[in-house]
């Protein structure tokens, strides 16, 4: 039921997903397409983690734990740790294609790779209703792609990113926090040293020392 409410009640070890579906790994929740095949419900992680999630679908679009969310979907309080995720376009460990939906208090670590619109947490944010948002979230995942590659979000078309940051290495055309941005970015940051990126389409670049300890309290406004 892609429109229902779900909650985690334990941490999940998903490392065995590398053996699923003939080596393709986990099948994302929701597909890129019409509303009846995309996730429109809510998911509350309750602060738990999903570790070792594996997906290898290098010729498929909208790849992540959630392939595509839309129409008011909500994802909150979940961590994805040590993921290994490969897709084609719209690739992110939490959500591949995030349309008119919200993500709050989420994070991801591991490795992400794709071609176009690839992010350390979300592949693409798309907003046509004024309510697409990612807030209080971060990514330390290493991200590799060709175009619109970002440490947190690959591309942001009209959405809002607030109180978030990225520190993972970014390889490809894009930026330390966002690879492309036509939306709003508020109080969000990327590490110019660990990401290997001096530029981002939105956000504020800080050094590693500026993002740690007491310095972070001064430099990061959240």
C-alpha atoms as a PDB file:
ATOM      1  CA  UNK A   1       0.000   0.000   0.000  1.00  0.00           C
ATOM      2  CA  UNK A   2       1.941   3.009  -1.272  1.00  0.00           C
ATOM      3  CA  UNK A   3      -0.367   5.531   0.419  1.00  0.00           C
ATOM      4  CA  UNK A   4      -0.259   4.082   3.963  1.00  0.00           C
ATOM      5  CA  UNK A   5       1.663   5.124   7.100  1.00  0.00           C
ATOM      6  CA  UNK A   6       4.679   3.050   8.133  1.00  0.00           C
ATOM      7  CA  UNK A   7       6.987   3.116  11.156  1.00  0.00           C
ATOM      8  CA  UNK A   8      10.275   1.461  12.021  1.00  0.00           C
ATOM      9  CA  UNK A   9      10.335  -0.188  15.441  1.00  0.00           C
ATOM     10  CA  UNK A  10      13.916  -1.533  15.286  1.00  0.00           C
ATOM     11  CA  UNK A  11      17.183  -1.008  13.485  1.00  0.00           C
ATOM     12  CA  UNK A  12      17.403  -3.073  10.279  1.00  0.00           C
ATOM     13  CA  UNK A  13      20.488  -4.866   9.010  1.00  0.00           C
ATOM     14  CA  UNK A  14      19.945  -4.829   5.250  1.00  0.00           C
ATOM     15  CA  UNK A  15      23.369  -6.161   4.238  1.00  0.00           C
ATOM     16  CA  UNK A  16      21.812  -9.313   2.799  1.00  0.00           C
ATOM     17  CA  UNK A  17      20.095  -7.205   0.123  1.00  0.00           C
ATOM     18  CA  UNK A  18      23.262  -7.609  -1.965  1.00  0.00           C
ATOM     19  CA  UNK A  19      22.014 -11.146  -2.654  1.00  0.00           C
ATOM     20  CA  UNK A  20      18.470 -10.164  -3.623  1.00  0.00           C
ATOM     21  CA  UNK A  21      16.943 -10.172  -7.098  1.00  0.00           C
ATOM     22  CA  UNK A  22      19.836 -11.837  -8.854  1.00  0.00           C
ATOM     23  CA  UNK A  23      22.375  -9.323  -7.618  1.00  0.00           C
ATOM     24  CA  UNK A  24      20.276  -6.211  -8.349  1.00  0.00           C
ATOM     25  CA  UNK A  25      19.627  -5.796  -4.636  1.00  0.00           C
ATOM     26  CA  UNK A  26      16.685  -4.069  -3.001  1.00  0.00           C
ATOM     27  CA  UNK A  27      13.731  -3.097  -5.189  1.00  0.00           C
ATOM     28  CA  UNK A  28      12.991   0.587  -4.443  1.00  0.00           C
ATOM     29  CA  UNK A  29       9.670   1.500  -2.849  1.00  0.00           C
ATOM     30  CA  UNK A  30       7.707   3.359  -5.507  1.00  0.00           C
ATOM     31  CA  UNK A  31       8.608   3.680  -9.171  1.00  0.00           C
ATOM     32  CA  UNK A  32       9.155   6.659 -11.443  1.00  0.00           C
ATOM     33  CA  UNK A  33       5.767   7.229 -13.077  1.00  0.00           C
ATOM     34  CA  UNK A  34       2.101   7.714 -12.319  1.00  0.00           C
ATOM     35  CA  UNK A  35       0.805   8.282  -8.790  1.00  0.00           C
ATOM     36  CA  UNK A  36      -0.465   4.713  -8.450  1.00  0.00           C
ATOM     37  CA  UNK A  37       3.100   3.355  -8.572  1.00  0.00           C
ATOM     38  CA  UNK A  38       4.817   6.064  -6.479  1.00  0.00           C
ATOM     39  CA  UNK A  39       4.966   6.415  -2.695  1.00  0.00           C
ATOM     40  CA  UNK A  40       2.428   8.944  -1.400  1.00  0.00           C
ATOM     41  CA  UNK A  41       2.219   7.801   2.228  1.00  0.00           C
ATOM     42  CA  UNK A  42       4.366   8.501   5.280  1.00  0.00           C
ATOM     43  CA  UNK A  43       7.354   6.771   6.818  1.00  0.00           C
ATOM     44  CA  UNK A  44       8.519   7.457  10.382  1.00  0.00           C
ATOM     45  CA  UNK A  45      11.909   5.962  11.161  1.00  0.00           C
ATOM     46  CA  UNK A  46      11.540   6.776  14.880  1.00  0.00           C
ATOM     47  CA  UNK A  47      15.284   7.456  15.007  1.00  0.00           C
ATOM     48  CA  UNK A  48      16.267   3.937  13.907  1.00  0.00           C
ATOM     49  CA  UNK A  49      18.741   3.031  11.182  1.00  0.00           C
ATOM     50  CA  UNK A  50      18.803   0.854   8.076  1.00  0.00           C
ATOM     51  CA  UNK A  51      22.343  -0.340   7.425  1.00  0.00           C
ATOM     52  CA  UNK A  52      24.007  -2.010   4.458  1.00  0.00           C
ATOM     53  CA  UNK A  53      21.271  -1.310   1.910  1.00  0.00           C
ATOM     54  CA  UNK A  54      22.434  -2.455  -1.546  1.00  0.00           C
ATOM     55  CA  UNK A  55      20.962  -1.525  -4.930  1.00  0.00           C
ATOM     56  CA  UNK A  56      22.593  -2.062  -8.311  1.00  0.00           C
ATOM     57  CA  UNK A  57      20.305  -0.956 -11.152  1.00  0.00           C
ATOM     58  CA  UNK A  58      22.563   1.091 -13.401  1.00  0.00           C
ATOM     59  CA  UNK A  59      20.054   1.334 -16.256  1.00  0.00           C
ATOM     60  CA  UNK A  60      17.045   2.282 -14.093  1.00  0.00           C
ATOM     61  CA  UNK A  61      15.861   5.769 -13.090  1.00  0.00           C
ATOM     62  CA  UNK A  62      14.651   6.863  -9.645  1.00  0.00           C
ATOM     63  CA  UNK A  63      16.761   4.681  -7.388  1.00  0.00           C
ATOM     64  CA  UNK A  64      16.903   4.748  -3.591  1.00  0.00           C
ATOM     65  CA  UNK A  65      15.140   3.246  -0.586  1.00  0.00           C
ATOM     66  CA  UNK A  66      12.172   5.140  -2.036  1.00  0.00           C
ATOM     67  CA  UNK A  67      12.332   5.311  -5.814  1.00  0.00           C
ATOM     68  CA  UNK A  68       9.811   8.125  -6.142  1.00  0.00           C
ATOM     69  CA  UNK A  69       7.707  10.041  -3.620  1.00  0.00           C
ATOM     70  CA  UNK A  70       4.973  12.524  -4.459  1.00  0.00           C
ATOM     71  CA  UNK A  71       1.698  14.204  -3.475  1.00  0.00           C
ATOM     72  CA  UNK A  72       2.473  14.969   0.158  1.00  0.00           C
ATOM     73  CA  UNK A  73       4.575  11.961   1.085  1.00  0.00           C
ATOM     74  CA  UNK A  74       6.481  12.407   4.370  1.00  0.00           C
ATOM     75  CA  UNK A  75       9.698  10.740   5.532  1.00  0.00           C
ATOM     76  CA  UNK A  76      11.085  11.478   8.994  1.00  0.00           C
ATOM     77  CA  UNK A  77      13.755  10.452  11.508  1.00  0.00           C
ATOM     78  CA  UNK A  78      15.641   7.713   9.692  1.00  0.00           C
ATOM     79  CA  UNK A  79      19.318   6.988   9.101  1.00  0.00           C
ATOM     80  CA  UNK A  80      20.755   5.023   6.190  1.00  0.00           C
ATOM     81  CA  UNK A  81      24.228   3.734   7.029  1.00  0.00           C
ATOM     82  CA  UNK A  82      26.915   2.185   4.805  1.00  0.00           C
ATOM     83  CA  UNK A  83      24.706   2.051   1.722  1.00  0.00           C
ATOM     84  CA  UNK A  84      25.971   0.950  -1.692  1.00  0.00           C
ATOM     85  CA  UNK A  85      23.610   2.277  -4.342  1.00  0.00           C
ATOM     86  CA  UNK A  86      23.924   2.538  -8.116  1.00  0.00           C
ATOM     87  CA  UNK A  87      21.312   3.788 -10.580  1.00  0.00           C
ATOM     88  CA  UNK A  88      21.095   5.770 -13.802  1.00  0.00           C
ATOM     89  CA  UNK A  89      19.249   9.090 -13.315  1.00  0.00           C
ATOM     90  CA  UNK A  90      17.595  10.476 -10.147  1.00  0.00           C
ATOM     91  CA  UNK A  91      19.705   8.524  -7.675  1.00  0.00           C
ATOM     92  CA  UNK A  92      19.857   9.053  -3.907  1.00  0.00           C
ATOM     93  CA  UNK A  93      20.007   6.629  -0.975  1.00  0.00           C
ATOM     94  CA  UNK A  94      16.813   7.893   0.668  1.00  0.00           C
ATOM     95  CA  UNK A  95      14.782   9.069  -2.335  1.00  0.00           C
ATOM     96  CA  UNK A  96      15.591   9.022  -6.027  1.00  0.00           C
ATOM     97  CA  UNK A  97      12.895  11.453  -7.212  1.00  0.00           C
ATOM     98  CA  UNK A  98      11.272  13.564  -4.482  1.00  0.00           C
ATOM     99  CA  UNK A  99       8.216  15.402  -5.822  1.00  0.00           C
ATOM    100  CA  UNK A 100       5.923  17.583  -3.701  1.00  0.00           C
ATOM    101  CA  UNK A 101       6.981  15.734  -0.545  1.00  0.00           C
ATOM    102  CA  UNK A 102       8.949  16.356   2.667  1.00  0.00           C
ATOM    103  CA  UNK A 103      11.988  14.819   4.349  1.00  0.00           C
ATOM    104  CA  UNK A 104      12.892  15.757   7.912  1.00  0.00           C
ATOM    105  CA  UNK A 105      15.704  14.536  10.180  1.00  0.00           C
ATOM    106  CA  UNK A 106      17.285  11.990   7.851  1.00  0.00           C
ATOM    107  CA  UNK A 107      20.873  11.110   7.016  1.00  0.00           C
ATOM    108  CA  UNK A 108      22.923   8.797   4.812  1.00  0.00           C
ATOM    109  CA  UNK A 109      26.442   7.360   4.752  1.00  0.00           C
ATOM    110  CA  UNK A 110      28.110   5.093   2.184  1.00  0.00           C
ATOM    111  CA  UNK A 111      28.607   5.313  -1.587  1.00  0.00           C
ATOM    112  CA  UNK A 112      26.228   6.512  -4.309  1.00  0.00           C
ATOM    113  CA  UNK A 113      26.761   6.438  -8.059  1.00  0.00           C
ATOM    114  CA  UNK A 114      24.740   7.279 -11.145  1.00  0.00           C
ATOM    115  CA  UNK A 115      24.728   9.416 -14.251  1.00  0.00           C
ATOM    116  CA  UNK A 116      22.436  12.437 -13.905  1.00  0.00           C
ATOM    117  CA  UNK A 117      20.899  14.114 -10.851  1.00  0.00           C
ATOM    118  CA  UNK A 118      22.720  12.139  -8.203  1.00  0.00           C
ATOM    119  CA  UNK A 119      22.806  13.166  -4.531  1.00  0.00           C
ATOM    120  CA  UNK A 120      24.187  11.985  -1.202  1.00  0.00           C
ATOM    121  CA  UNK A 121      20.656  11.847   0.248  1.00  0.00           C
ATOM    122  CA  UNK A 122      18.209  12.650  -2.572  1.00  0.00           C
ATOM    123  CA  UNK A 123      18.603  12.540  -6.341  1.00  0.00           C
ATOM    124  CA  UNK A 124      16.129  15.275  -7.274  1.00  0.00           C
ATOM    125  CA  UNK A 125      13.685  17.525  -5.475  1.00  0.00           C
ATOM    126  CA  UNK A 126      10.873  18.719  -7.718  1.00  0.00           C
ATOM    127  CA  UNK A 127       8.258  21.185  -6.489  1.00  0.00           C
ATOM    128  CA  UNK A 128       5.120  22.186  -8.357  1.00  0.00           C
ATOM    129  CA  UNK A 129       2.919  22.838  -5.310  1.00  0.00           C
ATOM    130  CA  UNK A 130       5.145  24.790  -2.927  1.00  0.00           C
ATOM    131  CA  UNK A 131       5.614  22.049  -0.358  1.00  0.00           C
ATOM    132  CA  UNK A 132       8.723  20.080  -1.360  1.00  0.00           C
ATOM    133  CA  UNK A 133      11.250  20.340   1.449  1.00  0.00           C
ATOM    134  CA  UNK A 134      14.318  18.695   2.921  1.00  0.00           C
ATOM    135  CA  UNK A 135      15.190  19.912   6.403  1.00  0.00           C
ATOM    136  CA  UNK A 136      17.407  19.040   9.377  1.00  0.00           C
ATOM    137  CA  UNK A 137      19.175  16.360   7.335  1.00  0.00           C
ATOM    138  CA  UNK A 138      22.693  15.499   6.239  1.00  0.00           C
ATOM    139  CA  UNK A 139      24.841  13.221   4.103  1.00  0.00           C
ATOM    140  CA  UNK A 140      28.406  11.992   4.502  1.00  0.00           C
ATOM    141  CA  UNK A 141      28.070   9.607   1.550  1.00  0.00           C
ATOM    142  CA  UNK A 142      30.572   9.721  -1.314  1.00  0.00           C
ATOM    143  CA  UNK A 143      28.751  10.605  -4.530  1.00  0.00           C
ATOM    144  CA  UNK A 144      29.813   9.933  -8.123  1.00  0.00           C
ATOM    145  CA  UNK A 145      28.006  10.982 -11.304  1.00  0.00           C
ATOM    146  CA  UNK A 146      28.330  12.959 -14.521  1.00  0.00           C
ATOM    147  CA  UNK A 147      25.973  15.929 -14.277  1.00  0.00           C
ATOM    148  CA  UNK A 148      23.989  17.660 -11.507  1.00  0.00           C
ATOM    149  CA  UNK A 149      25.826  15.810  -8.757  1.00  0.00           C
ATOM    150  CA  UNK A 150      25.534  17.097  -5.179  1.00  0.00           C
ATOM    151  CA  UNK A 151      26.733  16.092  -1.738  1.00  0.00           C
ATOM    152  CA  UNK A 152      23.186  16.283  -0.365  1.00  0.00           C
ATOM    153  CA  UNK A 153      20.873  16.724  -3.369  1.00  0.00           C
ATOM    154  CA  UNK A 154      21.632  16.252  -7.053  1.00  0.00           C
ATOM    155  CA  UNK A 155      19.105  18.802  -8.330  1.00  0.00           C
ATOM    156  CA  UNK A 156      16.559  21.040  -6.650  1.00  0.00           C
ATOM    157  CA  UNK A 157      13.835  22.301  -8.967  1.00  0.00           C
ATOM    158  CA  UNK A 158      11.833  24.776  -6.920  1.00  0.00           C
ATOM    159  CA  UNK A 159      12.005  23.008  -3.559  1.00  0.00           C
ATOM    160  CA  UNK A 160      13.423  24.127  -0.234  1.00  0.00           C
ATOM    161  CA  UNK A 161      16.509  22.875   1.590  1.00  0.00           C
ATOM    162  CA  UNK A 162      16.930  24.095   5.172  1.00  0.00           C
ATOM    163  CA  UNK A 163      19.192  23.400   8.147  1.00  0.00           C
ATOM    164  CA  UNK A 164      21.115  20.654   6.386  1.00  0.00           C
ATOM    165  CA  UNK A 165      24.683  19.814   5.372  1.00  0.00           C
ATOM    166  CA  UNK A 166      26.955  17.518   3.369  1.00  0.00           C
ATOM    167  CA  UNK A 167      30.532  16.338   3.929  1.00  0.00           C
ATOM    168  CA  UNK A 168      31.013  13.374   1.552  1.00  0.00           C
ATOM    169  CA  UNK A 169      33.310  13.459  -1.470  1.00  0.00           C
ATOM    170  CA  UNK A 170      31.593  14.593  -4.676  1.00  0.00           C
ATOM    171  CA  UNK A 171      32.875  13.514  -8.087  1.00  0.00           C
ATOM    172  CA  UNK A 172      31.246  14.940 -11.228  1.00  0.00           C
ATOM    173  CA  UNK A 173      29.774  18.186 -12.511  1.00  0.00           C
ATOM    174  CA  UNK A 174      27.791  19.825  -9.727  1.00  0.00           C
ATOM    175  CA  UNK A 175      28.573  21.087  -6.239  1.00  0.00           C
ATOM    176  CA  UNK A 176      29.350  20.316  -2.631  1.00  0.00           C
ATOM    177  CA  UNK A 177      25.753  20.638  -1.395  1.00  0.00           C
ATOM    178  CA  UNK A 178      23.584  20.792  -4.515  1.00  0.00           C
ATOM    179  CA  UNK A 179      24.436  19.955  -8.094  1.00  0.00           C
ATOM    180  CA  UNK A 180      21.708  22.240  -9.486  1.00  0.00           C
ATOM    181  CA  UNK A 181      19.351  24.619  -7.755  1.00  0.00           C
ATOM    182  CA  UNK A 182      16.381  26.742  -8.783  1.00  0.00           C
ATOM    183  CA  UNK A 183      14.750  26.635  -5.362  1.00  0.00           C
ATOM    184  CA  UNK A 184      15.512  28.002  -1.900  1.00  0.00           C
ATOM    185  CA  UNK A 185      18.445  27.055   0.307  1.00  0.00           C
ATOM    186  CA  UNK A 186      18.507  28.343   3.892  1.00  0.00           C
ATOM    187  CA  UNK A 187      21.100  27.771   6.626  1.00  0.00           C
ATOM    188  CA  UNK A 188      22.660  24.804   4.838  1.00  0.00           C
ATOM    189  CA  UNK A 189      26.334  24.004   4.377  1.00  0.00           C
ATOM    190  CA  UNK A 190      28.974  21.826   2.781  1.00  0.00           C
ATOM    191  CA  UNK A 191      32.550  20.970   3.713  1.00  0.00           C
ATOM    192  CA  UNK A 192      34.808  22.446   1.046  1.00  0.00           C
ATOM    193  CA  UNK A 193      37.653  20.112   2.013  1.00  0.00           C
ATOM    194  CA  UNK A 194      36.065  16.679   2.399  1.00  0.00           C
ATOM    195  CA  UNK A 195      33.679  17.130  -0.550  1.00  0.00           C
ATOM    196  CA  UNK A 196      36.511  18.273  -2.812  1.00  0.00           C
ATOM    197  CA  UNK A 197      34.178  21.035  -4.008  1.00  0.00           C
ATOM    198  CA  UNK A 198      34.775  24.768  -3.663  1.00  0.00           C
ATOM    199  CA  UNK A 199      31.424  25.487  -5.368  1.00  0.00           C
ATOM    200  CA  UNK A 200      27.788  24.607  -4.794  1.00  0.00           C
ATOM    201  CA  UNK A 201      24.532  25.722  -6.380  1.00  0.00           C
ATOM    202  CA  UNK A 202      23.241  27.039  -3.062  1.00  0.00           C
ATOM    203  CA  UNK A 203      24.431  26.819   0.511  1.00  0.00           C
ATOM    204  CA  UNK A 204      27.520  28.035   2.330  1.00  0.00           C
ATOM    205  CA  UNK A 205      30.916  26.410   2.040  1.00  0.00           C
ATOM    206  CA  UNK A 206      32.932  25.926   5.235  1.00  0.00           C
ATOM    207  CA  UNK A 207      36.206  24.221   6.093  1.00  0.00           C
ATOM    208  CA  UNK A 208      36.250  21.051   8.169  1.00  0.00           C
ATOM    209  CA  UNK A 209      37.377  22.957  11.254  1.00  0.00           C
ATOM    210  CA  UNK A 210      34.596  25.500  10.769  1.00  0.00           C
ATOM    211  CA  UNK A 211      32.029  22.688  10.871  1.00  0.00           C
ATOM    212  CA  UNK A 212      33.295  21.059  14.068  1.00  0.00           C
ATOM    213  CA  UNK A 213      32.807  21.685  17.776  1.00  0.00           C
ATOM    214  CA  UNK A 214      32.353  25.201  19.058  1.00  0.00           C
ATOM    215  CA  UNK A 215      33.160  26.641  15.625  1.00  0.00           C
ATOM    216  CA  UNK A 216      30.090  24.919  14.210  1.00  0.00           C
ATOM    217  CA  UNK A 217      27.905  26.628  16.794  1.00  0.00           C
ATOM    218  CA  UNK A 218      29.081  29.942  15.386  1.00  0.00           C
ATOM    219  CA  UNK A 219      29.237  29.144  11.679  1.00  0.00           C
ATOM    220  CA  UNK A 220      26.211  26.866  11.204  1.00  0.00           C
ATOM    221  CA  UNK A 221      22.980  28.639  11.991  1.00  0.00           C
ATOM    222  CA  UNK A 222      20.825  25.782  13.260  1.00  0.00           C
END
